mmCIF file of C-alpha atoms in Angstrom:
data_model
loop_
_atom_site.group_PDB
_atom_site.id
_atom_site.type_symbol
_atom_site.label_atom_id
_atom_site.label_comp_id
_atom_site.label_asym_id
_atom_site.label_seq_id
_atom_site.Cartn_x
_atom_site.Cartn_y
_atom_site.Cartn_z
ATOM 1 C CA UNK P 134 -2.307 24.866 -3.515
ATOM 2 C CA UNK P 135 -5.678 26.171 -4.678
ATOM 3 C CA UNK P 136 -7.092 25.835 -8.155
ATOM 4 C CA UNK P 137 -10.025 27.525 -9.806
ATOM 5 C CA UNK P 138 -12.427 25.582 -12.002
ATOM 6 C CA UNK P 139 -10.547 26.291 -15.235
ATOM 7 C CA UNK P 140 -7.246 25.249 -13.706
ATOM 8 C CA UNK P 141 -8.732 22.211 -12.241
ATOM 9 C CA UNK P 142 -10.277 21.120 -15.514
ATOM 10 C CA UNK P 143 -6.974 21.640 -17.259
ATOM 11 C CA UNK P 144 -5.072 19.586 -14.591
ATOM 12 C CA UNK P 145 -7.552 16.749 -14.820
ATOM 13 C CA UNK P 146 -7.373 16.727 -18.629
ATOM 14 C CA UNK P 147 -3.601 16.614 -18.519
ATOM 15 C CA UNK P 148 -3.560 13.874 -15.920
ATOM 16 C CA UNK P 149 -6.008 11.721 -17.878
ATOM 17 C CA UNK P 150 -3.738 12.239 -20.909
ATOM 18 C CA UNK P 151 -0.804 10.748 -18.974
ATOM 19 C CA UNK P 152 0.959 13.705 -17.275
ATOM 20 C CA UNK P 153 2.709 12.608 -14.146
ATOM 21 C CA UNK P 154 3.235 16.281 -13.196
ATOM 22 C CA UNK P 155 -0.521 16.937 -13.294
ATOM 23 C CA UNK P 156 -1.200 13.802 -11.255
ATOM 24 C CA UNK P 157 1.327 14.977 -8.609
ATOM 25 C CA UNK P 158 -0.338 18.379 -8.424
ATOM 26 C CA UNK P 159 -3.777 16.837 -7.996
ATOM 27 C CA UNK P 160 -2.487 14.588 -5.243
ATOM 28 C CA UNK P 161 -1.038 17.606 -3.543
ATOM 29 C CA UNK P 162 -4.369 19.368 -3.908
ATOM 30 C CA UNK P 163 -6.143 16.521 -2.209
ATOM 31 C CA UNK P 164 -3.541 16.424 0.540
ATOM 32 C CA UNK P 165 -3.553 20.093 1.402
ATOM 33 C CA UNK P 166 -7.362 20.585 1.101
ATOM 34 C CA UNK P 167 -7.997 17.688 3.529
ATOM 35 C CA UNK P 168 -10.206 15.755 1.049
ATOM 36 C CA UNK P 169 -12.538 18.737 0.630
ATOM 37 C CA UNK P 170 -12.402 18.645 -3.092
ATOM 38 C CA UNK P 171 -15.671 17.158 -4.263
ATOM 39 C CA UNK P 172 -15.541 19.093 -7.580
ATOM 40 C CA UNK P 173 -12.324 17.199 -8.376
ATOM 41 C CA UNK P 174 -13.495 13.754 -7.351
ATOM 42 C CA UNK P 175 -16.717 14.009 -9.394
ATOM 43 C CA UNK P 176 -14.450 14.303 -12.394
ATOM 44 C CA UNK P 177 -12.120 11.453 -11.355
ATOM 45 C CA UNK P 178 -14.515 8.785 -10.083
ATOM 46 C CA UNK P 179 -16.036 7.965 -13.568
ATOM 47 C CA UNK P 180 -12.435 7.107 -14.756
ATOM 48 C CA UNK P 181 -11.656 4.857 -11.700
ATOM 49 C CA UNK P 182 -12.667 1.382 -10.659
ATOM 50 C CA UNK P 183 -10.242 -0.675 -12.730
ATOM 51 C CA UNK P 184 -7.085 -0.851 -10.572
ATOM 52 C CA UNK P 185 -6.300 -3.670 -8.178
ATOM 53 C CA UNK P 186 -5.672 -2.118 -4.827
ATOM 54 C CA UNK P 187 -3.240 -3.893 -2.469
ATOM 55 C CA UNK P 188 -2.833 -2.731 1.146
ATOM 56 C CA UNK P 189 0.515 -3.633 2.676
ATOM 57 C CA UNK P 190 0.586 -3.410 6.455
ATOM 58 C CA UNK P 191 2.574 -4.797 9.341
ATOM 59 C CA UNK P 192 4.680 -3.829 12.422
ATOM 60 C CA UNK P 193 7.835 -1.636 12.180
ATOM 61 C CA UNK P 194 10.898 -3.361 10.702
ATOM 62 C CA UNK P 195 8.913 -6.154 8.955
ATOM 63 C CA UNK P 196 10.320 -5.157 5.612
ATOM 64 C CA UNK P 197 7.169 -3.687 4.055
ATOM 65 C CA UNK P 198 9.023 -1.274 1.779
ATOM 66 C CA UNK P 199 11.523 -3.972 0.648
ATOM 67 C CA UNK P 200 8.625 -6.293 -0.065
ATOM 68 C CA UNK P 201 6.718 -3.605 -1.949
ATOM 69 C CA UNK P 202 9.811 -2.852 -3.987
ATOM 70 C CA UNK P 203 10.096 -6.484 -4.913
ATOM 71 C CA UNK P 204 6.434 -6.711 -5.915
ATOM 72 C CA UNK P 205 6.735 -3.741 -8.158
ATOM 73 C CA UNK P 206 9.550 -5.460 -10.045
ATOM 74 C CA UNK P 207 7.385 -8.620 -10.496
ATOM 75 C CA UNK P 208 4.377 -6.684 -11.566
ATOM 76 C CA UNK P 209 6.437 -4.811 -14.189
ATOM 77 C CA UNK P 210 7.896 -8.113 -15.468
ATOM 78 C CA UNK P 211 4.272 -9.047 -16.139
ATOM 79 C CA UNK P 212 3.718 -5.884 -18.085
ATOM 80 C CA UNK P 213 1.546 -4.180 -15.435
ATOM 81 C CA UNK P 214 1.756 -0.542 -14.457
ATOM 82 C CA UNK P 215 2.013 0.269 -10.745
ATOM 83 C CA UNK P 216 1.177 3.153 -8.483
ATOM 84 C CA UNK P 217 2.458 3.247 -4.913
ATOM 85 C CA UNK P 218 1.447 5.360 -1.982
ATOM 86 C CA UNK P 219 4.037 4.878 0.795
ATOM 87 C CA UNK P 220 2.785 6.456 4.026
ATOM 88 C CA UNK P 221 5.388 7.782 6.391
ATOM 89 C CA UNK P 222 4.887 9.010 9.979
ATOM 90 C CA UNK P 223 4.347 12.693 10.516
ATOM 91 C CA UNK P 224 6.954 14.454 12.631
ATOM 92 C CA UNK P 225 5.601 15.464 16.008
ATOM 93 C CA UNK P 226 7.512 18.704 15.714
ATOM 94 C CA UNK P 227 6.751 20.098 12.275
ATOM 95 C CA UNK P 228 4.114 17.708 10.902
ATOM 96 C CA UNK P 229 6.358 16.631 7.960
ATOM 97 C CA UNK P 230 6.940 13.108 6.915
ATOM 98 C CA UNK P 231 10.200 11.169 7.068
ATOM 99 C CA UNK P 232 9.494 10.118 3.450
ATOM 100 C CA UNK P 233 12.158 7.486 3.523
ATOM 101 C CA UNK P 234 10.124 4.751 1.823
ATOM 102 C CA UNK P 235 10.752 6.183 -1.643
ATOM 103 C CA UNK P 236 14.509 5.854 -1.173
ATOM 104 C CA UNK P 237 14.155 2.113 -1.041
ATOM 105 C CA UNK P 238 12.274 2.160 -4.284
ATOM 106 C CA UNK P 239 14.823 4.209 -6.240
ATOM 107 C CA UNK P 240 15.353 1.508 -8.877
ATOM 108 C CA UNK P 241 11.884 2.229 -10.202
ATOM 109 C CA UNK P 242 12.002 6.062 -10.334
ATOM 110 C CA UNK P 243 12.933 6.154 -14.014
ATOM 111 C CA UNK P 244 10.276 3.653 -15.121
ATOM 112 C CA UNK P 245 7.543 5.557 -16.834
ATOM 113 C CA UNK P 246 4.969 2.890 -15.877
ATOM 114 C CA UNK P 247 5.636 3.351 -12.084
ATOM 115 C CA UNK P 248 4.431 6.266 -9.956
ATOM 116 C CA UNK P 249 5.537 6.443 -6.387
ATOM 117 C CA UNK P 250 4.329 9.013 -3.912
ATOM 118 C CA UNK P 251 5.185 9.331 -0.207
ATOM 119 C CA UNK P 252 2.613 10.836 2.002
ATOM 120 C CA UNK P 253 2.508 11.918 5.688
ATOM 121 C CA UNK P 254 -0.186 10.721 8.060
ATOM 122 C CA UNK P 255 -0.752 14.460 8.830
ATOM 123 C CA UNK P 256 -1.855 13.781 12.337
ATOM 124 C CA UNK P 257 -4.284 10.998 11.470
ATOM 125 C CA UNK P 258 -4.768 8.682 14.509
ATOM 126 C CA UNK P 259 -4.374 5.620 12.275
ATOM 127 C CA UNK P 260 -1.642 4.569 9.949
ATOM 128 C CA UNK P 261 -3.214 6.209 6.819
ATOM 129 C CA UNK P 262 -3.979 9.864 6.002
ATOM 130 C CA UNK P 263 -7.619 10.632 5.735
ATOM 131 C CA UNK P 264 -7.406 11.458 2.044
ATOM 132 C CA UNK P 265 -5.822 8.154 1.058
ATOM 133 C CA UNK P 266 -9.002 6.889 -0.683
ATOM 134 C CA UNK P 267 -9.089 9.889 -3.012
ATOM 135 C CA UNK P 268 -5.417 9.374 -3.780
ATOM 136 C CA UNK P 269 -5.942 5.704 -4.774
ATOM 137 C CA UNK P 270 -8.804 6.884 -7.093
ATOM 138 C CA UNK P 271 -6.468 9.391 -8.754
ATOM 139 C CA UNK P 272 -3.855 6.640 -9.386
ATOM 140 C CA UNK P 273 -6.682 4.381 -10.650
ATOM 141 C CA UNK P 274 -7.945 7.018 -13.034
ATOM 142 C CA UNK P 275 -4.333 7.688 -14.174
ATOM 143 C CA UNK P 276 -4.405 4.155 -15.600
ATOM 144 C CA UNK P 277 -2.410 2.125 -13.061
ATOM 145 C CA UNK P 278 -3.169 -1.605 -13.130
ATOM 146 C CA UNK P 279 -2.069 -2.090 -9.542
ATOM 147 C CA UNK P 280 -2.165 0.473 -6.751
ATOM 148 C CA UNK P 281 -0.188 -0.430 -3.594
ATOM 149 C CA UNK P 282 -0.836 1.351 -0.370
ATOM 150 C CA UNK P 283 1.899 0.795 2.189
ATOM 151 C CA UNK P 284 0.842 1.809 5.751
ATOM 152 C CA UNK P 285 3.054 3.478 8.257
ATOM 153 C CA UNK P 286 4.895 1.091 10.618
ATOM 154 C CA UNK P 287 3.276 1.789 13.953
ATOM 155 C CA UNK P 288 2.884 -0.186 17.174
ATOM 156 C CA UNK P 289 -0.848 -0.611 16.749
ATOM 157 C CA UNK P 290 -1.446 -2.229 13.387
ATOM 158 C CA UNK P 291 -3.778 -0.254 11.222
ATOM 159 C CA UNK P 292 -7.135 -1.739 10.346
ATOM 160 C CA UNK P 293 -8.253 1.166 8.179
ATOM 161 C CA UNK P 294 -6.286 -0.254 5.239
ATOM 162 C CA UNK P 295 -9.107 -2.629 4.534
ATOM 163 C CA UNK P 296 -11.259 0.351 3.553
ATOM 164 C CA UNK P 297 -9.006 1.269 0.593
ATOM 165 C CA UNK P 298 -7.722 -2.147 -0.476
ATOM 166 C CA UNK P 299 -9.122 -5.107 -2.367
ATOM 167 C CA UNK P 300 -6.479 -7.313 -0.757
ATOM 168 C CA UNK P 301 -4.822 -6.824 2.564
ATOM 169 C CA UNK P 302 -1.234 -8.151 2.728
ATOM 170 C CA UNK P 303 0.103 -8.460 6.341
ATOM 171 C CA UNK P 304 3.866 -8.584 6.556
ATOM 172 C CA UNK P 305 5.460 -10.220 9.688
ATOM 173 C CA UNK P 306 8.855 -11.367 10.716
ATOM 174 C CA UNK P 307 9.835 -14.607 12.464
ATOM 175 C CA UNK P 308 10.579 -12.695 15.729
ATOM 176 C CA UNK P 309 6.993 -11.496 15.786
ATOM 177 C CA UNK P 310 5.857 -14.525 17.667
ATOM 178 C CA UNK P 311 2.996 -13.111 19.786
ATOM 179 C CA UNK P 312 -0.026 -14.476 17.841
ATOM 180 C CA UNK P 313 -2.248 -13.636 20.760
ATOM 181 C CA UNK P 314 -1.310 -9.936 20.302
ATOM 182 C CA UNK P 315 -2.131 -10.353 16.600
ATOM 183 C CA UNK P 316 -5.547 -11.725 17.392
ATOM 184 C CA UNK P 317 -6.271 -8.926 19.896
ATOM 185 C CA UNK P 318 -5.159 -6.309 17.351
ATOM 186 C CA UNK P 319 -7.782 -7.741 14.887
ATOM 187 C CA UNK P 320 -5.288 -7.596 12.026
ATOM 188 C CA UNK P 321 -5.495 -11.336 11.285
ATOM 189 C CA UNK P 322 -9.207 -11.004 10.793
ATOM 190 C CA UNK P 323 -8.775 -8.600 7.872
ATOM 191 C CA UNK P 324 -5.573 -10.145 6.387
ATOM 192 C CA UNK P 325 -6.193 -11.933 3.128
ATOM 193 C CA UNK P 326 -2.504 -12.936 2.779
ATOM 194 C CA UNK P 327 0.224 -13.150 5.328
ATOM 195 C CA UNK P 328 3.855 -12.951 4.261
ATOM 196 C CA UNK P 329 6.335 -14.047 6.936
ATOM 197 C CA UNK P 330 9.341 -12.053 5.684
ATOM 198 C CA UNK P 331 13.028 -12.507 6.446
ATOM 199 C CA UNK P 332 12.107 -16.165 6.552
ATOM 200 C CA UNK P 333 15.605 -17.620 6.292
ATOM 201 C CA UNK P 334 15.491 -19.000 9.888
ATOM 202 C CA UNK P 335 13.846 -21.843 11.705
ATOM 203 C CA UNK P 336 11.815 -19.373 13.658
ATOM 204 C CA UNK P 337 9.896 -18.616 10.439
ATOM 205 C CA UNK P 338 8.605 -22.180 10.234
ATOM 206 C CA UNK P 339 7.536 -21.882 13.870
ATOM 207 C CA UNK P 340 5.563 -18.689 13.301
ATOM 208 C CA UNK P 341 3.921 -20.063 10.149
ATOM 209 C CA UNK P 342 2.956 -23.232 12.028
ATOM 210 C CA UNK P 343 1.442 -21.244 14.861
ATOM 211 C CA UNK P 344 -0.447 -18.917 12.507
ATOM 212 C CA UNK P 345 -1.890 -21.894 10.662
ATOM 213 C CA UNK P 346 -2.946 -23.511 13.887
ATOM 214 C CA UNK P 347 -4.635 -20.307 15.198
ATOM 215 C CA UNK P 348 -6.370 -19.714 11.903
ATOM 216 C CA UNK P 349 -7.377 -23.210 11.035
ATOM 217 C CA UNK P 350 -10.919 -22.853 12.246
ATOM 218 C CA UNK P 351 -11.660 -19.358 10.919
ATOM 219 C CA UNK P 352 -14.218 -18.892 8.242
ATOM 220 C CA UNK P 353 -11.804 -17.624 5.654
ATOM 221 C CA UNK P 354 -8.207 -18.305 6.676
ATOM 222 C CA UNK P 355 -5.636 -16.170 4.956
ATOM 223 C CA UNK P 356 -2.956 -17.670 2.689
ATOM 224 C CA UNK P 357 0.406 -17.755 4.592
ATOM 225 C CA UNK P 358 3.728 -17.684 2.722
ATOM 226 C CA UNK P 359 7.372 -17.357 3.555
ATOM 227 C CA UNK P 360 9.364 -14.646 1.811
ATOM 228 C CA UNK P 361 12.865 -13.102 1.787
ATOM 229 C CA UNK P 362 12.248 -9.792 0.015
ATOM 230 C CA UNK P 363 15.900 -8.776 -0.019
ATOM 231 C CA UNK P 364 16.818 -11.940 -1.942
ATOM 232 C CA UNK P 365 13.676 -12.132 -4.000
ATOM 233 C CA UNK P 366 12.701 -15.453 -2.438
ATOM 234 C CA UNK P 367 9.049 -16.299 -2.507
ATOM 235 C CA UNK P 368 8.051 -13.059 -4.311
ATOM 236 C CA UNK P 369 6.763 -14.665 -7.496
ATOM 237 C CA UNK P 370 4.656 -17.027 -5.426
ATOM 238 C CA UNK P 371 3.342 -14.173 -3.390
ATOM 239 C CA UNK P 372 2.488 -12.209 -6.500
ATOM 240 C CA UNK P 373 0.686 -15.258 -7.885
ATOM 241 C CA UNK P 374 -1.423 -15.487 -4.662
ATOM 242 C CA UNK P 375 -2.212 -11.781 -4.909
ATOM 243 C CA UNK P 376 -3.405 -12.253 -8.551
ATOM 244 C CA UNK P 377 -5.430 -15.282 -7.445
ATOM 245 C CA UNK P 378 -7.136 -13.239 -4.757
ATOM 246 C CA UNK P 379 -7.869 -10.508 -7.241
ATOM 247 C CA UNK P 380 -9.945 -12.931 -9.174
#
């Protein structure tokens, strides 16, 4: 998609007036142009800077999408509008994305105050596409109170999320017991909050205990909570901690 100056001005005006269709087109423009759209961002940046950006990261199968879905529901119950960028892995064959994360968030599709967009990594060596920062600014300018960026589930946890998030939420499961691996990956150092998800087992208590022991002497230890996203257990408490960290 290419847009001349007149078309671009019209799209920006429509987006700022609340058009989801215009927002979607602008995100597509940013994606396809590889972030080389300075004329767009100079118009967007003055309208951004108000949204609270939450980066959700963690290993595959941790339940990041389910947890994100639950957080959307809580945020909406507090009257907050939400934008979500769910990053899916690019296919090695055709470069497309699986785009499965949106399926898990179907209950929110008809909510006018929720905007969900799946994006492919497009060959980026990390778990986020290179244009993700511009996309969060677009959602911010669109008026979203909260912007959630959910990283792709990859073996090497992605540290680049800290560059586009005010708060980094690390999602783990009780069977992810290798805290040494976590320390080596560096993810604990950037995590502001750790949610041990699927925590309806004794193994969850063990992981939480190990994490607290490992992190007890760090300068700014993260908050560690137990959640069961599928059953909405611990989600209100997690949201309260996110709001606390925002302040």
